[in-house]
mmCIF file of C-alpha atoms in Angstrom:
data_model
loop_
_atom_site.group_PDB
_atom_site.id
_atom_site.type_symbol
_atom_site.label_atom_id
_atom_site.label_comp_id
_atom_site.label_asym_id
_atom_site.label_seq_id
_atom_site.Cartn_x
_atom_site.Cartn_y
_atom_site.Cartn_z
ATOM 1 C CA MET A 335 52.162 143.660 48.540
ATOM 2 C CA ARG A 336 55.887 144.464 48.636
ATOM 3 C CA ILE A 337 58.656 141.903 49.256
ATOM 4 C CA THR A 338 62.218 142.853 50.226
ATOM 5 C CA SER A 339 64.241 139.659 49.987
ATOM 6 C CA ALA A 340 67.837 138.539 50.388
ATOM 7 C CA LEU A 341 66.938 135.272 48.696
ATOM 8 C CA VAL A 342 65.185 135.106 45.345
ATOM 9 C CA ASP A 343 62.689 132.291 45.932
ATOM 10 C CA PRO A 344 59.627 132.519 43.658
ATOM 11 C CA ALA A 345 57.814 130.089 45.962
ATOM 12 C CA LEU A 346 57.472 132.941 48.467
ATOM 13 C CA LEU A 347 54.911 134.490 46.111
ATOM 14 C CA ASP A 348 52.685 131.405 46.422
ATOM 15 C CA LEU A 349 52.088 131.832 50.165
ATOM 16 C CA PRO A 350 48.661 133.214 51.230
ATOM 17 C CA TRP A 351 49.866 136.716 52.105
ATOM 18 C CA SER A 352 46.330 138.145 51.904
ATOM 19 C CA THR A 353 45.335 135.969 54.875
ATOM 20 C CA PRO A 354 46.235 136.830 58.507
ATOM 21 C CA LEU A 355 49.027 134.516 59.664
ATOM 22 C CA GLU A 356 46.841 133.089 62.416
ATOM 23 C CA GLN A 357 44.410 131.794 59.752
ATOM 24 C CA TRP A 358 46.917 130.225 57.365
ATOM 25 C CA PRO A 359 45.712 126.779 56.207
ATOM 26 C CA ALA A 360 47.407 123.700 57.634
ATOM 27 C CA ASP A 361 48.593 122.483 54.211
ATOM 28 C CA HIS A 362 51.066 125.379 54.130
ATOM 29 C CA LEU A 363 52.436 124.778 57.632
ATOM 30 C CA VAL A 364 55.074 122.561 59.229
ATOM 31 C CA ALA A 365 54.676 121.397 62.831
ATOM 32 C CA LEU A 366 57.860 122.317 64.702
ATOM 33 C CA PRO A 367 58.528 123.036 68.384
ATOM 34 C CA GLN A 368 57.987 126.734 69.058
ATOM 35 C CA GLY A 369 59.096 129.011 71.848
ATOM 36 C CA ILE A 370 57.143 131.755 73.581
ATOM 37 C CA SER A 371 56.729 134.828 71.369
ATOM 38 C CA ARG A 372 54.829 138.100 71.647
ATOM 39 C CA HIS A 373 54.087 137.733 67.926
ATOM 40 C CA ILE A 374 52.263 135.139 65.826
ATOM 41 C CA VAL A 375 54.843 132.793 64.263
ATOM 42 C CA ARG A 376 54.276 130.010 61.748
ATOM 43 C CA PHE A 377 56.660 127.576 60.004
ATOM 44 C CA VAL A 378 56.325 126.809 56.291
ATOM 45 C CA LYS A 379 58.237 124.496 53.969
ATOM 46 C CA LEU A 380 59.128 125.668 50.457
ATOM 47 C CA ALA A 381 61.225 123.587 48.032
ATOM 48 C CA GLY A 382 62.689 121.527 50.873
ATOM 49 C CA THR A 383 63.587 124.526 53.056
ATOM 50 C CA VAL A 384 61.741 125.467 56.260
ATOM 51 C CA TYR A 385 61.113 129.145 57.007
ATOM 52 C CA ALA A 386 59.801 130.918 60.102
ATOM 53 C CA VAL A 387 57.207 133.612 59.345
ATOM 54 C CA LYS A 388 56.505 136.262 61.992
ATOM 55 C CA GLU A 389 53.903 139.057 61.944
ATOM 56 C CA THR A 390 55.103 142.347 63.395
ATOM 57 C CA GLY A 391 55.183 146.085 62.666
ATOM 58 C CA GLU A 392 56.779 147.311 59.437
ATOM 59 C CA ARG A 393 59.510 149.414 61.071
ATOM 60 C CA VAL A 394 60.306 146.644 63.540
ATOM 61 C CA ALA A 395 60.480 144.036 60.756
ATOM 62 C CA GLU A 396 62.775 146.180 58.598
ATOM 63 C CA LYS A 397 65.054 146.968 61.538
ATOM 64 C CA GLU A 398 65.319 143.302 62.558
ATOM 65 C CA TYR A 399 65.892 142.254 58.946
ATOM 66 C CA ASP A 400 68.785 144.716 58.609
ATOM 67 C CA LEU A 401 70.285 143.660 61.956
ATOM 68 C CA LEU A 402 70.119 139.951 61.151
ATOM 69 C CA ARG A 403 71.707 140.597 57.759
ATOM 70 C CA ALA A 404 74.507 142.573 59.460
ATOM 71 C CA LEU A 405 75.073 139.782 62.011
ATOM 72 C CA GLU A 406 75.188 137.220 59.199
ATOM 73 C CA ARG A 407 77.913 139.219 57.417
ATOM 74 C CA ILE A 408 80.160 139.076 60.501
ATOM 75 C CA GLY A 409 79.483 135.381 61.108
ATOM 76 C CA PHE A 410 77.510 135.801 64.329
ATOM 77 C CA PRO A 411 75.379 132.802 65.447
ATOM 78 C CA SER A 412 71.851 133.928 64.609
ATOM 79 C CA VAL A 413 68.999 132.921 62.355
ATOM 80 C CA GLU A 414 69.215 134.050 58.726
ATOM 81 C CA ALA A 415 66.923 136.847 57.518
ATOM 82 C CA VAL A 416 65.223 136.001 54.214
ATOM 83 C CA ALA A 417 62.546 138.614 53.473
ATOM 84 C CA VAL A 418 60.224 141.355 54.691
ATOM 85 C CA VAL A 419 56.693 141.264 53.265
ATOM 86 C CA ALA A 420 54.927 144.607 53.661
ATOM 87 C CA ASP A 421 51.795 146.353 52.345
ATOM 88 C CA ARG A 422 49.698 143.224 52.814
ATOM 89 C CA GLN A 423 45.934 143.463 52.399
ATOM 90 C CA SER A 424 43.031 141.085 52.920
ATOM 91 C CA PRO A 425 40.659 140.445 49.953
ATOM 92 C CA ASP A 426 38.326 143.153 51.262
ATOM 93 C CA GLY A 427 41.140 145.719 51.456
ATOM 94 C CA GLU A 428 41.848 145.461 55.193
ATOM 95 C CA PRO A 429 45.562 146.198 55.908
ATOM 96 C CA LEU A 430 47.518 143.302 57.452
ATOM 97 C CA ASP A 431 50.672 143.312 59.556
ATOM 98 C CA THR A 432 54.102 143.198 57.944
ATOM 99 C CA VAL A 433 55.844 139.820 58.024
ATOM 100 C CA LEU A 434 59.494 138.944 58.664
ATOM 101 C CA VAL A 435 60.677 135.681 57.083
ATOM 102 C CA THR A 436 63.763 133.872 58.436
ATOM 103 C CA ARG A 437 65.315 130.544 57.548
ATOM 104 C CA HIS A 438 64.664 127.912 60.205
ATOM 105 C CA LEU A 439 67.861 126.748 61.890
ATOM 106 C CA GLN A 440 68.147 123.026 61.189
ATOM 107 C CA PHE A 441 68.523 120.641 64.137
ATOM 108 C CA SER A 442 67.641 123.381 66.627
ATOM 109 C CA LEU A 443 65.000 123.697 69.320
ATOM 110 C CA PRO A 444 63.605 126.448 71.566
ATOM 111 C CA TYR A 445 64.336 126.039 75.249
ATOM 112 C CA ARG A 446 60.791 124.977 76.188
ATOM 113 C CA ALA A 447 61.120 121.936 73.935
ATOM 114 C CA LEU A 448 64.063 120.882 76.085
ATOM 115 C CA PHE A 449 61.635 120.646 78.993
ATOM 116 C CA SER A 450 59.261 118.145 77.431
ATOM 117 C CA HIS A 451 60.807 116.028 80.176
ATOM 118 C CA THR A 452 62.192 117.405 83.421
ATOM 119 C CA LEU A 453 65.804 118.323 82.707
ATOM 120 C CA ARG A 454 68.556 117.179 85.038
ATOM 121 C CA GLU A 455 70.844 119.730 86.656
ATOM 122 C CA ASN A 456 73.939 118.835 84.596
ATOM 123 C CA THR A 457 71.983 119.356 81.367
ATOM 124 C CA MET A 458 70.748 122.697 82.662
ATOM 125 C CA ILE A 459 74.345 123.747 83.352
ATOM 126 C CA ARG A 460 75.280 123.057 79.725
ATOM 127 C CA LEU A 461 72.290 125.103 78.610
ATOM 128 C CA LEU A 462 73.333 128.057 80.773
ATOM 129 C CA ASP A 463 76.931 127.798 79.531
ATOM 130 C CA ALA A 464 75.672 128.137 75.960
ATOM 131 C CA GLN A 465 73.543 131.170 76.858
ATOM 132 C CA ALA A 466 76.453 132.848 78.652
ATOM 133 C CA ALA A 467 78.832 132.180 75.758
ATOM 134 C CA LEU A 468 76.310 133.671 73.311
ATOM 135 C CA LEU A 469 76.126 136.839 75.420
ATOM 136 C CA VAL A 470 79.917 137.117 75.553
ATOM 137 C CA ARG A 471 80.215 136.725 71.781
ATOM 138 C CA MET A 472 77.469 139.285 71.350
ATOM 139 C CA HIS A 473 79.155 141.894 73.521
ATOM 140 C CA LEU A 474 82.569 141.309 71.945
ATOM 141 C CA THR A 475 80.899 141.971 68.602
ATOM 142 C CA GLY A 476 79.382 145.230 69.861
ATOM 143 C CA PHE A 477 75.818 143.949 69.756
ATOM 144 C CA PHE A 478 73.392 145.100 72.446
ATOM 145 C CA TRP A 479 70.516 142.614 72.622
ATOM 146 C CA GLY A 480 68.050 144.480 74.807
ATOM 147 C CA ASP A 481 65.871 141.401 75.375
ATOM 148 C CA CYS A 482 68.181 138.513 76.228
ATOM 149 C CA SER A 483 66.156 135.473 77.252
ATOM 150 C CA LEU A 484 65.953 131.736 76.715
ATOM 151 C CA SER A 485 62.795 132.379 74.674
ATOM 152 C CA ASN A 486 64.766 134.431 72.144
ATOM 153 C CA THR A 487 67.412 131.732 71.725
ATOM 154 C CA LEU A 488 67.629 128.475 69.799
ATOM 155 C CA PHE A 489 69.847 125.596 70.916
ATOM 156 C CA ARG A 490 71.681 122.933 68.917
ATOM 157 C CA ARG A 491 73.684 119.935 70.034
ATOM 158 C CA ASP A 492 77.420 120.514 70.159
ATOM 159 C CA ALA A 493 79.363 117.355 71.052
ATOM 160 C CA GLY A 494 77.911 116.899 74.523
ATOM 161 C CA ALA A 495 77.226 120.606 75.014
ATOM 162 C CA PHE A 496 74.807 123.088 73.461
ATOM 163 C CA ALA A 497 75.399 125.913 70.986
ATOM 164 C CA ALA A 498 73.123 128.943 71.295
ATOM 165 C CA TYR A 499 71.784 131.086 68.439
ATOM 166 C CA LEU A 500 70.032 134.446 68.584
ATOM 167 C CA VAL A 501 66.545 134.191 67.082
ATOM 168 C CA ASP A 502 64.966 137.581 67.878
ATOM 169 C CA ALA A 503 66.859 140.837 67.282
ATOM 170 C CA GLU A 504 64.057 143.402 67.167
ATOM 171 C CA THR A 505 65.288 145.200 70.319
ATOM 172 C CA GLY A 506 68.966 144.962 69.383
ATOM 173 C CA ALA A 507 71.551 147.490 68.218
ATOM 174 C CA LEU A 508 74.956 146.904 66.602
ATOM 175 C CA ARG A 509 77.644 149.372 67.703
ATOM 176 C CA PRO A 510 81.428 149.591 67.253
ATOM 177 C CA LYS A 511 81.893 148.821 70.957
ATOM 178 C CA LEU A 512 79.707 148.465 74.055
ATOM 179 C CA SER A 513 80.344 150.377 77.271
ATOM 180 C CA ASN A 514 80.377 148.583 80.616
ATOM 181 C CA GLY A 515 77.039 150.234 81.379
ATOM 182 C CA GLN A 516 75.471 148.829 78.211
ATOM 183 C CA ARG A 517 76.785 145.360 79.022
ATOM 184 C CA ASP A 518 75.448 145.623 82.568
ATOM 185 C CA GLU A 519 72.034 146.673 81.262
ATOM 186 C CA ASP A 520 71.929 143.622 78.976
ATOM 187 C CA LEU A 521 72.931 141.364 81.886
ATOM 188 C CA ASP A 522 70.221 142.822 84.139
ATOM 189 C CA ILE A 523 67.631 142.173 81.434
ATOM 190 C CA ALA A 524 68.941 138.630 80.987
ATOM 191 C CA ARG A 525 68.768 137.927 84.730
ATOM 192 C CA THR A 526 65.186 139.203 84.988
ATOM 193 C CA ASN A 527 63.934 137.371 81.888
ATOM 194 C CA ILE A 528 65.583 134.045 82.733
ATOM 195 C CA PHE A 529 64.297 134.224 86.323
ATOM 196 C CA GLY A 530 60.752 134.699 84.986
ATOM 197 C CA GLU A 531 61.169 131.829 82.518
ATOM 198 C CA ALA A 532 62.477 129.568 85.278
ATOM 199 C CA LEU A 533 59.490 130.428 87.508
ATOM 200 C CA ASP A 534 57.188 129.580 84.600
ATOM 201 C CA LEU A 535 58.881 126.201 84.159
ATOM 202 C CA GLN A 536 58.711 125.549 87.890
ATOM 203 C CA ALA A 537 54.975 126.306 87.962
ATOM 204 C CA ALA A 538 54.452 123.858 85.099
ATOM 205 C CA GLY A 539 56.371 121.128 86.971
ATOM 206 C CA LEU A 540 59.112 121.055 84.328
ATOM 207 C CA LEU A 541 62.019 122.262 86.461
ATOM 208 C CA HIS A 542 63.980 119.655 88.410
ATOM 209 C CA GLU A 543 63.479 120.027 92.166
ATOM 210 C CA SER A 544 67.224 120.586 92.636
ATOM 211 C CA ILE A 545 67.153 123.754 90.463
ATOM 212 C CA ASP A 546 66.278 127.060 92.103
ATOM 213 C CA PRO A 547 64.891 129.679 89.632
ATOM 214 C CA GLU A 548 66.775 132.585 91.208
ATOM 215 C CA GLN A 549 70.005 130.599 91.330
ATOM 216 C CA MET A 550 69.472 129.589 87.693
ATOM 217 C CA SER A 551 69.251 133.215 86.528
ATOM 218 C CA ASP A 552 72.223 134.260 88.675
ATOM 219 C CA GLU A 553 74.272 131.342 87.337
ATOM 220 C CA VAL A 554 74.047 132.610 83.753
ATOM 221 C CA ILE A 555 75.516 135.950 84.853
ATOM 222 C CA LYS A 556 78.273 134.281 86.905
ATOM 223 C CA ARG A 557 79.273 132.127 83.957
ATOM 224 C CA TYR A 558 79.228 135.175 81.684
ATOM 225 C CA GLU A 559 81.454 137.158 84.072
ATOM 226 C CA ARG A 560 83.984 134.317 84.416
ATOM 227 C CA LEU A 561 84.267 133.939 80.654
ATOM 228 C CA TRP A 562 84.392 137.702 80.057
ATOM 229 C CA HIS A 563 87.181 138.061 82.633
ATOM 230 C CA GLU A 564 89.244 135.274 81.077
ATOM 231 C CA ILE A 565 88.948 136.912 77.672
ATOM 232 C CA THR A 566 89.575 140.548 78.636
ATOM 233 C CA TYR A 567 91.626 140.853 81.852
ATOM 234 C CA GLU A 568 95.036 142.544 81.835
ATOM 235 C CA GLN A 569 97.699 140.058 82.912
ATOM 236 C CA GLU A 570 101.062 140.875 84.473
ATOM 237 C CA VAL A 571 103.829 138.655 83.098
ATOM 238 C CA ARG A 572 107.407 138.695 84.406
ATOM 239 C CA GLN A 573 110.093 139.101 81.779
ATOM 240 C CA ASP A 574 111.535 135.703 82.670
ATOM 241 C CA SER A 575 108.087 134.024 82.418
ATOM 242 C CA ARG A 576 106.969 134.944 78.920
ATOM 243 C CA HIS A 577 105.615 131.433 78.382
ATOM 244 C CA HIS A 578 102.666 132.454 80.579
ATOM 245 C CA MET A 579 101.600 134.823 77.816
ATOM 246 C CA GLU A 580 101.673 131.963 75.290
ATOM 247 C CA GLY A 581 99.693 129.841 77.740
ATOM 248 C CA ARG A 582 97.045 132.564 78.009
ATOM 249 C CA ILE A 583 96.594 132.623 74.231
ATOM 250 C CA ARG A 584 96.374 128.822 74.117
ATOM 251 C CA ARG A 585 93.671 128.854 76.833
ATOM 252 C CA LEU A 586 91.679 131.384 74.834
ATOM 253 C CA ASN A 587 92.033 129.223 71.721
ATOM 254 C CA GLU A 588 90.829 126.215 73.729
ATOM 255 C CA LEU A 589 87.776 128.244 74.727
ATOM 256 C CA GLY A 590 87.201 128.760 71.009
ATOM 257 C CA PHE A 591 88.292 132.413 70.702
ATOM 258 C CA ASP A 592 90.693 133.906 68.169
ATOM 259 C CA VAL A 593 93.339 136.405 69.317
ATOM 260 C CA ALA A 594 94.014 139.049 66.670
ATOM 261 C CA GLU A 595 96.778 140.925 68.499
ATOM 262 C CA VAL A 596 98.320 141.381 71.943
ATOM 263 C CA ALA A 597 98.759 144.809 73.573
ATOM 264 C CA MET A 598 101.826 144.933 75.843
ATOM 265 C CA SER A 599 103.279 147.636 78.065
ATOM 266 C CA VAL A 600 106.172 147.622 80.517
ATOM 267 C CA SER A 601 105.161 147.881 84.182
ATOM 268 C CA ASP A 602 106.334 150.794 86.342
ATOM 269 C CA ASN A 603 109.124 148.773 87.959
ATOM 270 C CA GLY A 604 110.336 147.540 84.566
ATOM 271 C CA SER A 605 110.464 143.885 85.636
ATOM 272 C CA SER A 606 107.291 142.700 83.945
ATOM 273 C CA PHE A 607 104.866 143.254 81.061
ATOM 274 C CA LEU A 608 101.181 144.105 81.251
ATOM 275 C CA VAL A 609 99.494 141.972 78.600
ATOM 276 C CA ARG A 610 95.961 142.312 77.207
ATOM 277 C CA PRO A 611 94.958 140.132 74.250
ATOM 278 C CA LYS A 612 92.524 141.474 71.676
ATOM 279 C CA VAL A 613 89.956 138.741 71.164
ATOM 280 C CA VAL A 614 88.123 139.187 67.883
ATOM 281 C CA ASP A 615 85.580 136.363 67.812
ATOM 282 C CA ALA A 616 84.746 132.816 68.763
ATOM 283 C CA GLY A 617 85.077 130.053 66.194
ATOM 284 C CA TYR A 618 88.798 129.204 66.367
ATOM 285 C CA HIS A 619 88.281 125.463 65.910
ATOM 286 C CA VAL A 620 85.351 125.925 63.525
ATOM 287 C CA ARG A 621 87.513 127.942 61.146
ATOM 288 C CA ARG A 622 90.453 125.538 61.349
ATOM 289 C CA LEU A 623 88.218 122.521 60.641
ATOM 290 C CA PHE A 624 86.536 124.290 57.725
ATOM 291 C CA ARG A 625 89.899 125.360 56.282
ATOM 292 C CA LEU A 626 91.229 121.808 56.428
ATOM 293 C CA THR A 627 88.157 119.763 55.498
ATOM 294 C CA GLY A 628 85.344 122.030 54.319
ATOM 295 C CA LEU A 629 83.142 120.702 57.146
ATOM 296 C CA ASP A 630 80.813 123.155 58.876
ATOM 297 C CA ALA A 631 80.465 122.367 62.591
ATOM 298 C CA GLU A 632 79.781 123.858 65.989
ATOM 299 C CA GLU A 633 82.787 124.795 68.130
ATOM 300 C CA ASN A 634 82.882 121.723 70.410
ATOM 301 C CA GLN A 635 82.169 119.412 67.495
ATOM 302 C CA ALA A 636 85.028 121.014 65.568
ATOM 303 C CA ARG A 637 87.388 120.613 68.538
ATOM 304 C CA GLN A 638 86.514 116.918 68.856
ATOM 305 C CA LEU A 639 86.827 116.247 65.122
ATOM 306 C CA LEU A 640 90.173 118.054 64.986
ATOM 307 C CA ASN A 641 91.449 115.936 67.885
ATOM 308 C CA ASP A 642 90.491 112.817 65.946
ATOM 309 C CA LEU A 643 92.117 114.219 62.805
ATOM 310 C CA ASP A 644 95.328 115.018 64.704
ATOM 311 C CA THR A 645 95.381 111.483 66.160
ATOM 312 C CA TYR A 646 94.877 110.019 62.684
ATOM 313 C CA ARG A 647 97.703 112.179 61.339
ATOM 314 C CA ALA A 648 100.088 111.028 64.080
ATOM 315 C CA GLU A 649 99.173 107.345 63.658
ATOM 316 C CA SER A 650 99.541 107.612 59.866
ATOM 317 C CA ASP A 651 102.887 109.440 60.205
ATOM 318 C CA LEU A 652 101.777 112.176 57.800
ATOM 319 C CA SER A 653 103.745 115.414 58.058
ATOM 320 C CA ASP A 654 101.547 117.394 55.671
ATOM 321 C CA GLU A 655 98.467 118.645 57.559
ATOM 322 C CA GLN A 656 96.378 119.250 54.426
ATOM 323 C CA GLN A 657 97.112 115.776 53.059
ATOM 324 C CA ALA A 658 96.246 114.208 56.417
ATOM 325 C CA ALA A 659 92.966 116.168 56.541
ATOM 326 C CA HIS A 660 91.975 114.979 53.044
ATOM 327 C CA ARG A 661 92.711 111.340 53.883
ATOM 328 C CA TRP A 662 90.930 111.563 57.252
ATOM 329 C CA LEU A 663 87.875 113.058 55.563
ATOM 330 C CA THR A 664 87.665 110.348 52.883
ATOM 331 C CA GLU A 665 88.863 107.359 54.942
ATOM 332 C CA VAL A 666 87.346 108.088 58.370
ATOM 333 C CA PHE A 667 84.636 110.746 58.484
ATOM 334 C CA GLU A 668 82.749 110.082 55.240
ATOM 335 C CA PRO A 669 82.556 106.265 55.691
ATOM 336 C CA VAL A 670 80.975 106.784 59.131
ATOM 337 C CA VAL A 671 78.344 109.134 57.704
ATOM 338 C CA ARG A 672 77.640 106.824 54.744
ATOM 339 C CA ALA A 673 77.144 103.894 57.115
ATOM 340 C CA VAL A 674 73.913 105.455 58.399
ATOM 341 C CA PRO A 675 70.855 103.957 56.621
ATOM 342 C CA ALA A 676 68.729 106.451 54.713
ATOM 343 C CA HIS A 677 65.795 106.180 57.134
ATOM 344 C CA LEU A 678 68.016 107.184 60.080
ATOM 345 C CA ARG A 679 69.744 110.207 58.533
ATOM 346 C CA GLY A 680 67.266 112.746 59.873
ATOM 347 C CA LYS A 681 68.107 111.941 63.485
ATOM 348 C CA LEU A 682 71.442 113.790 63.783
ATOM 349 C CA GLU A 683 73.441 116.095 61.559
ATOM 350 C CA PRO A 684 76.706 114.489 60.275
ATOM 351 C CA THR A 685 79.188 116.298 62.541
ATOM 352 C CA GLU A 686 77.107 115.582 65.667
ATOM 353 C CA LEU A 687 76.687 111.973 64.537
ATOM 354 C CA PHE A 688 80.457 111.554 64.200
ATOM 355 C CA SER A 689 81.037 113.191 67.605
ATOM 356 C CA GLN A 690 78.571 110.830 69.267
ATOM 357 C CA VAL A 691 80.160 107.824 67.532
ATOM 358 C CA LEU A 692 83.543 108.856 68.961
ATOM 359 C CA ASN A 693 82.031 109.127 72.452
ATOM 360 C CA HIS A 694 80.319 105.747 72.015
ATOM 361 C CA ARG A 695 83.610 104.181 70.936
ATOM 362 C CA TYR A 696 85.280 105.573 74.052
ATOM 363 C CA ARG A 697 82.594 104.118 76.329
ATOM 364 C CA LEU A 698 82.752 100.707 74.651
ATOM 365 C CA SER A 699 86.555 100.694 74.887
ATOM 366 C CA GLU A 700 86.408 101.585 78.590
ATOM 367 C CA GLN A 701 84.046 98.678 79.198
ATOM 368 C CA ALA A 702 86.161 96.254 77.159
ATOM 369 C CA GLY A 703 89.485 97.423 78.559
ATOM 370 C CA ARG A 704 90.842 97.889 75.020
ATOM 371 C CA ASP A 705 90.186 99.949 71.905
ATOM 372 C CA VAL A 706 87.235 98.308 70.154
ATOM 373 C CA GLY A 707 87.931 100.119 66.872
ATOM 374 C CA LEU A 708 85.844 102.527 64.844
ATOM 375 C CA ALA A 709 83.882 100.106 62.623
ATOM 376 C CA PRO A 710 82.434 98.035 65.516
ATOM 377 C CA ALA A 711 81.647 101.252 67.395
ATOM 378 C CA VAL A 712 79.728 102.591 64.386
ATOM 379 C CA GLN A 713 77.602 99.446 64.088
ATOM 380 C CA SER A 714 76.954 99.364 67.823
ATOM 381 C CA PHE A 715 75.922 103.028 67.807
ATOM 382 C CA LEU A 716 73.556 102.520 64.864
ATOM 383 C CA ASN A 717 71.966 99.373 66.299
ATOM 384 C CA ASP A 718 71.852 100.218 69.989
ATOM 385 C CA VAL A 719 71.527 104.016 70.142
ATOM 386 C CA LEU A 720 70.627 105.834 66.930
ATOM 387 C CA VAL A 721 67.791 103.542 65.866
ATOM 388 C CA HIS A 722 65.972 104.314 69.132
ATOM 389 C CA ARG A 723 66.300 108.087 68.872
ATOM 390 C CA PRO A 724 63.474 110.214 67.471
ATOM 391 C CA ASP A 725 64.350 112.657 64.701
ATOM 392 C CA GLU A 726 66.020 115.863 65.826
ATOM 393 C CA GLN A 727 62.677 117.384 66.670
ATOM 394 C CA ALA A 728 63.434 115.337 69.801
ATOM 395 C CA VAL A 729 64.113 116.653 73.270
ATOM 396 C CA LEU A 730 67.765 117.658 73.206
ATOM 397 C CA GLY A 731 68.231 117.304 76.933
ATOM 398 C CA VAL A 732 67.305 113.624 77.170
ATOM 399 C CA GLU A 733 70.277 111.296 77.244
ATOM 400 C CA PRO A 734 70.410 108.224 74.935
ATOM 401 C CA ASP A 735 69.765 105.874 77.841
ATOM 402 C CA ALA A 736 66.559 107.766 78.680
ATOM 403 C CA LEU A 737 65.374 107.460 75.098
ATOM 404 C CA LEU A 738 65.759 103.682 75.268
ATOM 405 C CA ALA A 739 63.358 103.481 78.199
#
C-alpha cells in the first residue's frame, strides 16, 4: 500500500485498506447525506474529523488530488484533498482500486438532501444562483469543469442564500484562461446534467409542481450569463460622468468580486472612455471580514456581519476601523455565540447563527414596531427557533417555520 498525503494523520493507517470500500465495517463509517456518484463513497471519522473516501482509478485519483490541491492554493471553493491511497491489495493478494480521501465540508449537504421535502420555488432560485456563481468563479479562475452538475456540488447556508462548493474535479482542467468555446462547452454540459437531475427529482415526486425541469436547467445558464456580463462587459463612460465607473466597481464589490485593475481606452470620438474592469476573484467581503476580525465566513454572511459591524462603529462613534472591529467581535459577536447552550451548538455554524439572529431581530422589531434589541432577540431565537431545528445534517431548504410543524 502507498499513501500520498497532504496531511500527516497516522489514523489513516488504521483504516481497513485491504478491504473493498463497499465492505467496510459500520464501526468505521459515519452516516451522512450522500449525493449520486459513479463511484463508491464512504464517510469515516478520525480524531474528530470526517473524511470522504472514494474508490476510483489510480490516474484519475492522482489527477483529481493534484487539481484539488491547486484549487485550494488559489482559494477556490472546493473540498480539500487529503490523500491518495494506491497499491491496495486484499488479504489473498487481489488488487483493489485506488482511493481518494478528501476532508468533508462541515455544514454542507448534497443537493438531493435538500429534496427530502419538496422544495419551494424561491428556495430553488437561491440554489440555482449558487450554482451559477460557482460556475462564474470557476471560469474566471481558468478552471474547466467538464462535468458540472448539482450532483458534483455541495451547498452550505449563506445568510439566507446558499454557497456552492465543487466536490468532484476528476474531469476538470486548470488553465491560464478559458476561451469562449470552452466556457460554452461547460455550460452545455451543465444544462444537460441539471435537466437530467431535475427530471429524476420530478419522477421521484420531489420537485415542486411549479418548477419545470427544462426551465430549471435553462435558468442556471441565464443567471450565469447575467453575472458573467456584469463582471466582464466593456462599458462606455463619458468624460463628464466618471462617477459611473466608480459605481460599476462598487456594484462588483457588492456582488462579492474584487477588481484588481481597470483597463481604459479613449473612444474614437474622444468624448468618452471604454472601461473594462479586471475581476480577479470573488470573496471581497470575506477577505475584509477576515482581515478585521479573523472570522471565516461565506460571502453573504460576511456582508451581513460587516453591515452590523459598520452600524456598531457608527453608533459607538469609533473612527478607528480596527478598534471598532475588535470591540464588535468581543462585545457583540462572541457573546451571541457563547449564549448558545452546548447541546445546541451543532445546529448551525457561528457565522450562520449570528446572521440568523440578526434576521430574527429584524422580524421581531417589525412586529413590535420598535427595535427589540439584540439580547431579547438572541433568547427568542434560541427558545423559539434553534431548539426546534435538527443538527445541520438537516434539510437546508426547509424554512424555520416548516421545522416547527
